[in-house]
PDB file of C-alpha atoms in Angstrom:
ATOM      1  CA  HIS A   1      -5.637  -6.026 -18.105  1.00 61.00           C
ATOM      2  CA  LYS A   2      -3.370  -8.837 -17.116  1.00 72.00           C
ATOM      3  CA  ALA A   3      -4.695 -11.031 -14.276  1.00 79.00           C
ATOM      4  CA  GLU A   4      -3.149 -13.757 -12.172  1.00 83.00           C
ATOM      5  CA  ALA A   5      -5.451 -15.942 -10.035  1.00 88.00           C
ATOM      6  CA  LYS A   6      -4.510 -17.530  -6.815  1.00 90.00           C
ATOM      7  CA  CYS A   7      -6.647 -20.263  -5.241  1.00 87.00           C
ATOM      8  CA  SER A   8      -5.574 -20.174  -1.646  1.00 91.00           C
ATOM      9  CA  CYS A   9      -4.312 -17.693   0.960  1.00 93.00           C
ATOM     10  CA  GLU A  10      -0.885 -19.395   0.784  1.00 92.00           C
ATOM     11  CA  GLU A  11      -0.691 -18.863  -3.008  1.00 92.00           C
ATOM     12  CA  GLY A  12      -1.760 -15.277  -2.363  1.00 91.00           C
ATOM     13  CA  PHE A  13       0.929 -14.550   0.261  1.00 92.00           C
ATOM     14  CA  ALA A  14       3.495 -16.270  -1.924  1.00 91.00           C
ATOM     15  CA  ALA A  15       2.570 -14.020  -4.819  1.00 88.00           C
ATOM     16  CA  LEU A  16       3.118 -10.985  -2.656  1.00 89.00           C
ATOM     17  CA  SER A  17       6.426 -12.181  -1.308  1.00 89.00           C
ATOM     18  CA  GLU A  18       9.293  -9.756  -1.775  1.00 87.00           C
ATOM     19  CA  GLN A  19      11.123 -11.913  -4.154  1.00 85.00           C
ATOM     20  CA  HIS A  20       8.001 -12.657  -6.262  1.00 83.00           C
ATOM     21  CA  TRP A  21       6.982  -8.952  -6.034  1.00 83.00           C
ATOM     22  CA  ALA A  22      10.349  -7.854  -7.591  1.00 80.00           C
ATOM     23  CA  GLU A  23       9.507  -9.744 -10.764  1.00 81.00           C
ATOM     24  CA  HIS A  24       5.773  -9.362 -10.891  1.00 78.00           C
ATOM     25  CA  SER A  25       4.402  -6.278  -9.157  1.00 77.00           C
ATOM     26  CA  TYR A  26       0.697  -5.920  -9.312  1.00 81.00           C
ATOM     27  CA  HIS A  27      -1.321  -2.780  -9.374  1.00 85.00           C
ATOM     28  CA  THR A  28      -4.545  -4.029  -7.890  1.00 88.00           C
ATOM     29  CA  LEU A  29      -5.568  -6.814  -5.548  1.00 89.00           C
ATOM     30  CA  LEU A  30      -9.105  -8.183  -6.239  1.00 90.00           C
ATOM     31  CA  LEU A  31      -9.901  -9.781  -2.769  1.00 92.00           C
ATOM     32  CA  ASP A  32     -12.710 -12.089  -1.960  1.00 93.00           C
ATOM     33  CA  TRP A  33     -14.395 -11.596   1.361  1.00 93.00           C
ATOM     34  CA  TYR A  34     -14.468 -15.278   2.224  1.00 92.00           C
ATOM     35  CA  LEU A  35     -11.098 -17.122   1.940  1.00 91.00           C
ATOM     36  CA  ASP A  36      -9.836 -20.518   3.121  1.00 87.00           C
ATOM     37  CA  GLY A  37      -9.388 -20.027   6.867  1.00 88.00           C
ATOM     38  CA  MET A  38      -9.758 -16.369   7.169  1.00 93.00           C
ATOM     39  CA  THR A  39     -11.726 -13.418   5.930  1.00 92.00           C
ATOM     40  CA  GLY A  40     -10.462 -10.824   3.221  1.00 93.00           C
ATOM     41  CA  LEU A  41     -10.145  -8.293   6.287  1.00 94.00           C
ATOM     42  CA  GLU A  42      -7.652 -10.792   7.982  1.00 95.00           C
ATOM     43  CA  PHE A  43      -5.786 -11.418   4.622  1.00 95.00           C
ATOM     44  CA  LEU A  44      -5.557  -7.554   3.975  1.00 95.00           C
ATOM     45  CA  SER A  45      -4.577  -6.770   7.668  1.00 95.00           C
ATOM     46  CA  LYS A  46      -1.629  -9.333   7.318  1.00 95.00           C
ATOM     47  CA  VAL A  47      -0.598  -8.155   3.897  1.00 93.00           C
ATOM     48  CA  ARG A  48      -0.445  -4.497   5.222  1.00 93.00           C
ATOM     49  CA  ALA A  49       1.580  -5.559   8.260  1.00 94.00           C
ATOM     50  CA  GLU A  50       3.915  -7.995   6.811  1.00 93.00           C
ATOM     51  CA  TYR A  51       4.434  -6.979   3.214  1.00 91.00           C
ATOM     52  CA  PRO A  52       5.342  -3.139   3.311  1.00 90.00           C
ATOM     53  CA  TRP A  53       6.498  -3.143  -0.328  1.00 87.00           C
ATOM     54  CA  VAL A  54       2.858  -3.507  -1.445  1.00 87.00           C
ATOM     55  CA  ARG A  55       1.519  -0.479   0.519  1.00 85.00           C
ATOM     56  CA  ASN A  56       0.597   1.286  -2.844  1.00 85.00           C
ATOM     57  CA  MET A  57      -1.376  -1.624  -4.343  1.00 87.00           C
ATOM     58  CA  GLN A  58      -4.942  -0.851  -4.843  1.00 88.00           C
ATOM     59  CA  VAL A  59      -7.524  -3.108  -3.210  1.00 92.00           C
ATOM     60  CA  LEU A  60     -11.047  -4.101  -4.259  1.00 92.00           C
ATOM     61  CA  ILE A  61     -13.087  -6.369  -1.974  1.00 93.00           C
ATOM     62  CA  ILE A  62     -15.928  -8.625  -3.453  1.00 93.00           C
ATOM     63  CA  SER A  63     -18.394 -10.593  -1.646  1.00 93.00           C
ATOM     64  CA  ALA A  64     -21.607 -12.329  -2.309  1.00 92.00           C
ATOM     65  CA  ASP A  65     -22.887 -11.105   1.174  1.00 91.00           C
ATOM     66  CA  GLU A  66     -23.061  -7.730   2.665  1.00 89.00           C
ATOM     67  CA  ILE A  67     -19.973  -6.596   4.674  1.00 91.00           C
ATOM     68  CA  ASP A  68     -20.924  -4.961   8.127  1.00 91.00           C
ATOM     69  CA  ASP A  69     -19.982  -1.324   8.223  1.00 93.00           C
ATOM     70  CA  ALA A  70     -17.465  -1.805  11.105  1.00 95.00           C
ATOM     71  CA  ALA A  71     -15.588  -4.526   9.109  1.00 93.00           C
ATOM     72  CA  TRP A  72     -15.723  -2.364   5.988  1.00 94.00           C
ATOM     73  CA  GLN A  73     -14.373   0.729   7.742  1.00 95.00           C
ATOM     74  CA  GLU A  74     -11.404  -1.492   8.930  1.00 95.00           C
ATOM     75  CA  CYS A  75     -10.902  -2.506   5.255  1.00 94.00           C
ATOM     76  CA  VAL A  76     -10.844   1.233   4.260  1.00 95.00           C
ATOM     77  CA  ALA A  77      -8.342   2.090   7.075  1.00 95.00           C
ATOM     78  CA  LEU A  78      -6.183  -0.689   5.413  1.00 93.00           C
ATOM     79  CA  GLY A  79      -6.430   0.829   1.978  1.00 91.00           C
ATOM     80  CA  ALA A  80      -9.483  -0.813   0.370  1.00 93.00           C
ATOM     81  CA  ARG A  81     -11.050   1.599  -2.088  1.00 89.00           C
ATOM     82  CA  THR A  82     -14.196  -0.050  -2.952  1.00 88.00           C
ATOM     83  CA  ARG A  83     -16.348  -3.276  -2.741  1.00 90.00           C
ATOM     84  CA  LEU A  84     -18.511  -4.966  -5.367  1.00 90.00           C
ATOM     85  CA  THR A  85     -21.229  -7.582  -4.707  1.00 88.00           C
ATOM     86  CA  LYS A  86     -21.150 -10.864  -6.494  1.00 90.00           C
ATOM     87  CA  PRO A  87     -22.377 -11.707  -8.951  1.00 89.00           C
ATOM     88  CA  MET A  88     -20.747  -8.580 -10.378  1.00 87.00           C
ATOM     89  CA  GLU A  89     -21.002  -7.148 -13.733  1.00 88.00           C
ATOM     90  CA  MET A  90     -17.718  -6.742 -15.738  1.00 89.00           C
ATOM     91  CA  ARG A  91     -18.465  -3.215 -16.584  1.00 91.00           C
ATOM     92  CA  HIS A  92     -18.328  -2.407 -12.813  1.00 88.00           C
ATOM     93  CA  LEU A  93     -14.895  -4.082 -12.451  1.00 86.00           C
ATOM     94  CA  GLN A  94     -13.671  -2.337 -15.725  1.00 88.00           C
ATOM     95  CA  ALA A  95     -14.953   1.018 -14.368  1.00 88.00           C
ATOM     96  CA  TYR A  96     -13.065   0.466 -10.980  1.00 85.00           C
ATOM     97  CA  LEU A  97      -9.824  -0.511 -12.862  1.00 84.00           C
ATOM     98  CA  ALA A  98     -10.138   2.511 -15.058  1.00 87.00           C
ATOM     99  CA  GLU A  99     -10.746   4.789 -12.095  1.00 85.00           C
ATOM    100  CA  VAL A 100      -7.567   3.626 -10.270  1.00 82.00           C
ATOM    101  CA  GLY A 101      -5.452   3.669 -13.389  1.00 80.00           C
ATOM    102  CA  ALA A 102      -4.783   0.009 -13.856  1.00 74.00           C
ATOM    103  CA  PRO A 103      -2.594  -0.707 -16.843  1.00 68.00           C
TER     104      PRO A 103
END
């Protein structure tokens, strides 16, 4: 699998911009729960509201802490399929990517 890491929310939003997306579409968003200045839920909510061309992108949430049920249900409503707890085992990530058909 090919991966591209982004170190800030701004870099993440730039990678999902319509112009960048036309050249580098992504199959899966691996999204940490704790980001600089917002949560994974806030990031995902903004992506779904402002970046409609990525609506079919798979979303996997990762976190070192438990995500409360209400927040997780909001993530699911926004298209998150699963969550993994850090530290995560590579076999779990590989199984998820295989399940969603990642290239």
